[in-house]
Amino acid sequence: MLRGKFLLRIFLLFCATILLTVASCAFKTGIAPTDIAQKIANQLDLRQLAENLEERRIIFLAAKLEQGDVVAELDPTLDKSSTGFTVSTDGFLFVVDLEPLSRFAHRVIYVVTDKIGNIVELKLFEWPPTVNGVATLTGSIYEPTYSKIVWTNFHLTAMGGISFGEIVNRMEVPYGAIVVNGNDPTRLPDCDMSVDFTNMGQFFTMFYDEFRTRKLNYPTNTHQHLVDAIHDLTQRSLNFITIYIVTHGSIDRLVMGSEWINPTQLRDLMLSHPEVTFAIIIDACHSGSFINDLWVTVPNLVLITTATDLAHSSYGDLDEPNDPNPEDVGGEWSSGFLKGLLQNTVLGSWLNIEVEANTAGVVPEQILYHRAFQVAWENDCSRINGLSIPQYYGQYAP
């Protein structure tokens, strides 16, 4: 019995010695990631409390690093992977987000530090990073509970829900819609796009029906899936198709699942169906870059509207003090556009649209989308604060 107690004491003493040694090493060579993030914020001269949208920043701890790891930009709109750089020491990869709540592509800084927070590499990019080919920032990265947020200088709010009232149903016309969430969630952040996809998909399913509405989501959201969806609807003798796309984008590029689509591909797709009239709605960064290539070259395109112009990003839910639509959920522009759709498809408003369409000699959807754009314009907090410039081109534009 005494021998057993003695051995137990020796074992406990041994464990205590190991713990003290580990603690001592951690104290000497380790530092909490939150402390390193604060150190980065200080070195980059970031405001501790943002006074306006331009000063908002988030720092993510993207990954722990080992010497020899390769960090590269995950740009899904390139024909090949971007060139990476090899890490020279064990440490951490932080991402400083310079345009929080914006969809990609937008400015971010990769910061590689050693274990005690000394900056080893600092590079400016427009897309999230990979480490050894593995994506590091996925999911709802702007939710306040996102585990990789280690520093921020403003308050993040959780997403809410949306309720749909009763709207008209266009059962009597050969029209339909394709709703696309182009994001690849295994590689890129969500940024409220799944919310917009769900809400717009629900609207068009109610406005038309489930048989005339196609919803493309990962992994069935590539260019070929869009081709197939249009073909499927034309086989049902539909002659007016609305295409709504929410995704990440850069100039003349939209992410479509594991691929990307450019204006030429979208133009050729519409031209291959001259019997169909198209309306295009795009919410993505730099989505306005698609307008010049499509509007003047596609005779069966009656309108194209985008969340922003060529030079700017599109945004998720901002909810600033000057936001005229603080109860919105999803992207700033898409949520406003949806609000306009819902307001104008209740019975009384819709009857007015039908009368106006008959007088103008256009289909009611053209008037509906113009009115929805106006509501989106008025309620878009990112536009109000100069962060985006929504675009509208249509045959009907009073």
Coordinates of C-alpha atoms in Angstrom, one line a residue:
M1 CA 0.0 0.0 0.0
L2 CA 2.8 2.4 1.0
R3 CA 4.7 1.4 -2.2
G4 CA 1.6 2.2 -4.3
K5 CA 1.2 5.6 -2.7
F6 CA 4.9 6.3 -3.3
L7 CA 4.6 5.4 -7.0
L8 CA 1.5 7.6 -7.3
R9 CA 3.4 10.5 -5.8
I10 CA 6.3 10.0 -8.2
F11 CA 3.9 9.8 -11.2
L12 CA 2.1 13.0 -10.1
L13 CA 5.4 14.8 -9.6
F14 CA 6.5 13.7 -13.0
C15 CA 3.3 15.0 -14.6
A16 CA 3.6 18.3 -12.8
T17 CA 7.2 18.7 -14.0
I18 CA 6.1 18.1 -17.6
L19 CA 3.2 20.6 -17.3
L20 CA 5.5 23.2 -15.8
T21 CA 8.0 22.6 -18.6
V22 CA 5.4 22.9 -21.3
A23 CA 3.9 26.0 -19.7
S24 CA 7.4 27.6 -19.4
C25 CA 8.1 26.9 -23.1
A26 CA 4.7 28.3 -24.1
F27 CA 5.3 31.4 -22.1
K28 CA 8.7 31.9 -23.6
T29 CA 8.0 31.0 -27.2
G30 CA 4.2 31.1 -27.7
I31 CA 1.7 33.9 -27.9
A32 CA -2.1 33.8 -28.2
P33 CA -3.4 34.4 -31.8
T34 CA -5.6 37.2 -30.5
D35 CA -2.6 38.9 -29.1
I36 CA -0.8 38.5 -32.5
A37 CA -3.8 39.9 -34.3
Q38 CA -3.7 43.0 -32.0
K39 CA 0.0 43.3 -32.7
I40 CA -0.8 43.2 -36.5
A41 CA -3.5 45.8 -36.1
N42 CA -1.1 48.1 -34.3
Q43 CA 1.6 47.6 -36.9
L44 CA -0.9 48.3 -39.7
D45 CA -2.2 51.3 -37.8
L46 CA -5.8 50.0 -37.8
R47 CA -8.3 51.9 -35.7
Q48 CA -9.4 50.1 -32.6
L49 CA -12.9 51.3 -33.1
A50 CA -14.0 52.1 -36.7
E51 CA -15.6 55.5 -37.0
N52 CA -16.9 54.9 -40.6
L53 CA -17.3 52.1 -43.1
E54 CA -13.9 52.8 -44.8
E55 CA -12.1 52.1 -41.5
R56 CA -13.8 48.7 -40.8
R57 CA -11.5 45.8 -40.6
I58 CA -11.5 42.1 -39.6
I59 CA -8.5 39.9 -38.9
F60 CA -8.9 36.2 -39.4
L61 CA -6.6 33.5 -38.2
A62 CA -6.6 31.5 -41.5
A63 CA -4.2 28.7 -40.5
K64 CA -1.3 27.5 -38.5
L65 CA 1.8 27.1 -40.6
E66 CA 4.8 24.9 -40.7
Q67 CA 8.1 25.7 -42.5
G68 CA 7.8 24.7 -46.1
D69 CA 4.0 25.2 -46.4
V70 CA 2.9 26.9 -49.6
V71 CA 0.5 29.8 -49.3
A72 CA -1.4 30.8 -52.5
E73 CA -4.3 33.0 -53.6
L74 CA -7.4 31.1 -54.4
D75 CA -8.6 32.9 -57.5
P76 CA -11.3 30.8 -59.1
T77 CA -11.4 33.0 -62.2
L78 CA -7.9 32.2 -63.4
D79 CA -7.2 29.5 -66.0
K80 CA -4.6 28.1 -63.7
S81 CA -3.7 28.4 -60.0
S82 CA -1.9 31.5 -58.9
T83 CA 1.7 31.4 -57.9
G84 CA 2.2 30.9 -54.2
F85 CA 5.0 31.5 -51.8
T86 CA 6.8 29.1 -49.5
V87 CA 6.7 29.8 -45.7
S88 CA 10.2 30.1 -44.2
T89 CA 9.3 29.4 -40.5
D90 CA 6.6 27.8 -38.3
G91 CA 3.9 30.3 -37.4
F92 CA 0.5 31.5 -38.4
L93 CA -1.3 32.9 -41.5
F94 CA -3.6 35.8 -40.8
V95 CA -5.9 37.5 -43.3
V96 CA -6.7 41.2 -42.8
D97 CA -10.0 42.0 -44.5
L98 CA -9.9 45.5 -45.8
E99 CA -13.6 45.5 -47.1
P100 CA -15.6 43.4 -44.6
L101 CA -19.0 42.2 -45.6
S102 CA -18.0 42.6 -49.2
R103 CA -18.2 39.6 -51.6
F104 CA -15.0 38.6 -53.4
A105 CA -13.0 39.8 -55.3
H106 CA -11.9 42.5 -52.8
R107 CA -8.8 43.6 -51.0
V108 CA -7.3 41.4 -48.3
I109 CA -3.8 41.3 -46.8
Y110 CA -2.1 38.0 -46.1
V111 CA 0.1 38.3 -43.0
V112 CA 2.5 35.4 -42.2
T113 CA 4.0 35.6 -38.7
D114 CA 6.3 33.4 -36.7
K115 CA 5.1 31.9 -33.4
I116 CA 5.8 35.0 -31.4
G117 CA 4.0 37.3 -33.7
N118 CA 6.9 38.8 -35.8
I119 CA 5.7 39.5 -39.3
V120 CA 7.6 37.4 -41.9
E121 CA 5.5 38.0 -45.1
L122 CA 2.9 40.7 -45.9
K123 CA 1.1 40.6 -49.3
L124 CA -2.0 42.2 -50.9
F125 CA -4.5 40.0 -52.7
E126 CA -8.1 39.9 -53.8
W127 CA -9.2 36.4 -52.9
P128 CA -8.9 34.1 -49.8
P129 CA -5.8 32.0 -49.3
T130 CA -5.0 28.3 -49.6
V131 CA -2.4 26.5 -47.7
N132 CA -0.9 23.6 -49.6
G133 CA -3.9 23.8 -51.9
V134 CA -6.5 23.6 -49.1
A135 CA -9.0 26.5 -48.7
T136 CA -8.7 28.3 -45.4
L137 CA -11.8 30.6 -45.2
T138 CA -15.1 28.9 -46.0
G139 CA -18.6 29.1 -44.6
S140 CA -20.4 32.3 -43.2
I141 CA -17.2 34.2 -42.4
Y142 CA -19.1 37.4 -41.4
E143 CA -21.3 35.7 -38.8
P144 CA -20.2 36.9 -35.3
T145 CA -19.7 33.3 -34.2
Y146 CA -17.3 32.5 -37.0
S147 CA -14.4 30.7 -35.2
K148 CA -11.5 32.2 -37.2
I149 CA -12.3 35.9 -36.4
V150 CA -9.6 37.0 -33.9
W151 CA -9.9 40.8 -34.2
T152 CA -12.5 43.3 -35.4
N153 CA -13.1 46.9 -34.9
F154 CA -16.9 46.9 -35.4
H155 CA -19.9 45.0 -34.3
L156 CA -21.1 42.0 -36.5
T157 CA -24.8 41.1 -36.4
A158 CA -26.3 37.7 -36.9
M159 CA -28.6 37.0 -39.9
G160 CA -32.3 36.9 -39.4
G161 CA -35.1 35.4 -41.4
I162 CA -37.7 36.6 -43.9
S163 CA -41.4 35.9 -44.3
F164 CA -43.3 35.8 -47.6
G165 CA -46.8 37.0 -47.9
E166 CA -49.2 36.1 -50.6
I167 CA -48.2 37.2 -54.1
V168 CA -49.7 36.7 -57.6
N169 CA -48.8 33.6 -59.6
R170 CA -48.0 33.8 -63.3
M171 CA -49.6 30.4 -64.2
E172 CA -51.1 31.7 -67.5
V173 CA -47.9 32.7 -69.2
P174 CA -45.0 30.6 -70.7
Y175 CA -42.4 32.2 -68.5
G176 CA -39.9 30.8 -66.1
A177 CA -36.8 31.6 -64.0
I178 CA -33.4 30.1 -63.2
V179 CA -31.9 31.0 -59.8
V180 CA -28.2 30.4 -59.4
N181 CA -25.9 30.4 -56.4
G182 CA -22.6 30.2 -58.2
N183 CA -20.4 29.9 -55.1
D184 CA -18.3 26.8 -54.4
P185 CA -18.6 26.6 -50.6
T186 CA -15.7 24.1 -50.4
R187 CA -13.3 26.8 -51.6
L188 CA -14.9 30.2 -51.0
P189 CA -16.8 32.0 -48.2
D190 CA -20.6 32.3 -48.3
C191 CA -21.0 36.0 -47.6
D192 CA -24.9 35.8 -47.4
M193 CA -25.1 34.4 -50.9
S194 CA -27.0 31.2 -49.7
V195 CA -29.6 33.6 -48.1
D196 CA -30.1 35.5 -51.3
F197 CA -30.3 32.2 -53.3
T198 CA -32.9 30.7 -50.9
N199 CA -35.1 33.9 -50.8
M200 CA -35.0 34.5 -54.6
G201 CA -35.6 30.9 -55.2
Q202 CA -38.7 30.9 -53.0
F203 CA -40.0 34.1 -54.7
F204 CA -39.7 32.7 -58.2
T205 CA -41.2 29.4 -57.2
M206 CA -44.2 31.2 -55.8
F207 CA -44.3 33.7 -58.8
Y208 CA -44.2 31.0 -61.4
D209 CA -44.2 27.5 -60.0
E210 CA -41.7 24.7 -59.2
F211 CA -42.0 23.3 -62.7
R212 CA -40.9 26.6 -64.3
T213 CA -38.2 27.5 -61.8
R214 CA -34.8 25.9 -61.8
K215 CA -32.5 26.4 -58.8
L216 CA -28.8 25.7 -59.3
N217 CA -26.7 25.3 -56.2
Y218 CA -23.3 23.6 -55.6
P219 CA -22.3 21.2 -57.0
T220 CA -24.9 21.5 -59.8
N221 CA -24.1 25.1 -60.6
T222 CA -21.5 25.1 -63.4
H223 CA -21.8 26.6 -66.8
Q224 CA -23.0 23.3 -68.2
H225 CA -25.7 23.1 -65.6
L226 CA -26.9 26.6 -66.6
V227 CA -26.9 25.4 -70.3
D228 CA -29.0 22.3 -69.3
A229 CA -31.4 24.4 -67.2
I230 CA -32.2 26.8 -70.1
H231 CA -32.6 23.8 -72.4
D232 CA -35.0 22.1 -70.0
L233 CA -37.2 25.2 -69.7
T234 CA -37.2 25.7 -73.5
Q235 CA -38.4 22.1 -73.9
R236 CA -41.4 23.2 -71.9
S237 CA -42.0 25.9 -74.5
L238 CA -41.1 28.8 -72.3
N239 CA -40.3 32.0 -74.2
F240 CA -39.3 34.4 -71.4
I241 CA -36.6 33.3 -68.9
T242 CA -35.2 35.3 -66.0
I243 CA -31.7 34.4 -64.9
Y244 CA -30.7 35.5 -61.4
I245 CA -27.1 34.8 -60.4
V246 CA -25.6 35.5 -57.0
T247 CA -21.9 34.7 -56.7
H248 CA -18.3 36.0 -56.3
G249 CA -16.9 37.8 -59.3
S250 CA -14.1 39.9 -60.7
I251 CA -14.0 41.9 -64.0
D252 CA -15.6 39.8 -66.8
R253 CA -15.7 36.7 -64.6
L254 CA -18.4 35.1 -62.4
V255 CA -17.7 32.1 -60.3
M256 CA -19.9 29.2 -61.3
G257 CA -19.2 26.3 -59.0
S258 CA -15.8 24.7 -59.8
E259 CA -15.6 26.9 -62.9
W260 CA -16.2 30.5 -64.0
I261 CA -18.3 32.1 -66.7
N262 CA -17.4 35.2 -68.8
P263 CA -19.7 37.5 -70.8
T264 CA -18.9 35.8 -74.1
Q265 CA -20.2 32.5 -72.8
L266 CA -23.3 34.0 -71.4
R267 CA -23.9 35.9 -74.6
D268 CA -23.5 32.8 -76.8
L269 CA -25.8 30.9 -74.5
M270 CA -28.6 33.5 -75.0
L271 CA -27.9 33.8 -78.8
S272 CA -28.3 30.0 -79.1
H273 CA -31.9 30.5 -78.1
P274 CA -33.2 33.3 -80.3
E275 CA -36.8 32.2 -79.6
V276 CA -36.4 33.1 -76.0
T277 CA -36.4 36.5 -74.4
F278 CA -34.0 36.9 -71.5
A279 CA -33.8 39.1 -68.4
I280 CA -30.5 38.9 -66.5
I281 CA -30.0 39.9 -62.8
I282 CA -26.6 39.6 -61.3
D283 CA -25.4 40.2 -57.8
A284 CA -21.6 39.8 -57.6
C285 CA -18.5 42.0 -57.2
H286 CA -17.7 43.9 -60.5
S287 CA -20.8 42.5 -62.1
G288 CA -21.4 45.7 -64.1
S289 CA -18.5 44.5 -66.3
F290 CA -20.9 42.1 -68.0
I291 CA -23.2 44.9 -69.2
N292 CA -21.2 46.3 -72.2
D293 CA -20.6 42.9 -73.6
L294 CA -24.2 41.8 -73.4
W295 CA -26.5 44.8 -73.7
V296 CA -25.4 45.9 -77.2
T297 CA -24.8 42.4 -78.6
V298 CA -27.8 40.3 -77.6
P299 CA -31.0 41.2 -79.4
N300 CA -33.1 38.9 -77.3
L301 CA -31.9 40.4 -74.0
V302 CA -34.6 42.9 -72.8
L303 CA -32.9 44.0 -69.6
I304 CA -29.8 43.5 -67.5
T305 CA -29.4 44.7 -63.9
T306 CA -26.4 44.3 -61.6
A307 CA -25.7 45.0 -58.0
T308 CA -22.7 47.2 -58.8
D309 CA -20.6 48.5 -61.6
L310 CA -17.3 47.3 -63.1
A311 CA -15.1 48.9 -60.4
H312 CA -16.9 48.1 -57.1
S313 CA -17.8 45.2 -54.9
S314 CA -21.2 44.0 -53.9
Y315 CA -22.0 43.6 -50.2
G316 CA -23.7 41.4 -47.7
D317 CA -25.9 42.8 -45.0
L318 CA -24.4 46.1 -43.6
D319 CA -27.1 47.5 -41.3
E320 CA -25.5 50.9 -40.8
P321 CA -27.2 53.7 -38.8
N322 CA -28.2 55.2 -42.1
D323 CA -29.6 52.0 -43.5
P324 CA -33.1 52.6 -44.7
N325 CA -33.8 48.8 -44.6
P326 CA -32.3 47.6 -41.4
E327 CA -34.6 44.6 -41.2
D328 CA -33.2 43.1 -44.5
V329 CA -31.3 39.8 -44.7
G330 CA -28.9 38.7 -47.3
G331 CA -27.0 41.0 -49.7
E332 CA -27.7 44.7 -49.5
W333 CA -28.7 45.0 -53.1
S334 CA -30.5 41.6 -53.5
S335 CA -32.5 42.0 -50.3
G336 CA -33.7 45.4 -51.6
F337 CA -34.5 43.9 -55.0
L338 CA -36.5 41.2 -53.4
K339 CA -38.3 43.7 -51.3
G340 CA -39.3 45.5 -54.5
L341 CA -40.4 42.2 -56.1
L342 CA -42.6 41.4 -53.1
Q343 CA -44.1 44.9 -52.9
N344 CA -45.1 44.9 -56.6
T345 CA -46.5 41.4 -56.8
V346 CA -49.3 41.8 -54.3
L347 CA -52.6 41.8 -56.2
G348 CA -53.3 45.6 -56.2
S349 CA -49.8 46.6 -57.3
W350 CA -49.7 43.8 -59.9
L351 CA -52.9 45.0 -61.6
N352 CA -51.3 48.4 -62.0
I353 CA -48.2 46.8 -63.6
E354 CA -50.3 44.9 -66.0
V355 CA -52.1 48.0 -67.1
E356 CA -48.8 49.9 -67.6
A357 CA -47.3 46.9 -69.5
N358 CA -50.2 46.8 -71.8
T359 CA -49.9 50.5 -72.5
A360 CA -46.2 50.3 -73.1
G361 CA -46.3 47.1 -75.1
V362 CA -43.9 45.2 -72.9
V363 CA -44.2 42.1 -70.7
P364 CA -45.1 42.9 -67.1
E365 CA -41.8 41.4 -65.8
Q366 CA -39.9 44.3 -67.5
I367 CA -41.9 46.8 -65.4
L368 CA -41.7 44.7 -62.3
Y369 CA -37.9 44.4 -62.5
H370 CA -37.5 48.1 -63.1
R371 CA -39.6 48.9 -60.1
A372 CA -37.7 46.3 -58.0
F373 CA -34.4 48.0 -59.1
Q374 CA -35.7 51.4 -57.9
V375 CA -36.6 49.9 -54.5
A376 CA -33.2 48.2 -54.3
W377 CA -31.5 51.5 -55.2
E378 CA -33.3 53.3 -52.4
N379 CA -32.6 50.6 -49.8
D380 CA -29.1 49.7 -50.6
C381 CA -26.9 50.8 -47.7
S382 CA -23.7 50.0 -49.6
R383 CA -24.8 52.4 -52.4
I384 CA -25.8 55.1 -50.0
N385 CA -22.3 54.9 -48.4
G386 CA -20.5 55.0 -51.8
L387 CA -19.3 51.4 -51.7
S388 CA -21.3 50.2 -54.8
I389 CA -23.0 51.6 -57.9
P390 CA -26.0 49.4 -59.0
Q391 CA -26.7 49.3 -62.8
Y392 CA -29.9 48.9 -64.9
Y393 CA -30.2 48.7 -68.6
G394 CA -33.6 47.8 -70.1
Q395 CA -35.9 48.3 -73.1
Y396 CA -38.4 49.7 -70.6
A397 CA -36.8 52.4 -68.6
P398 CA -39.2 55.4 -68.1

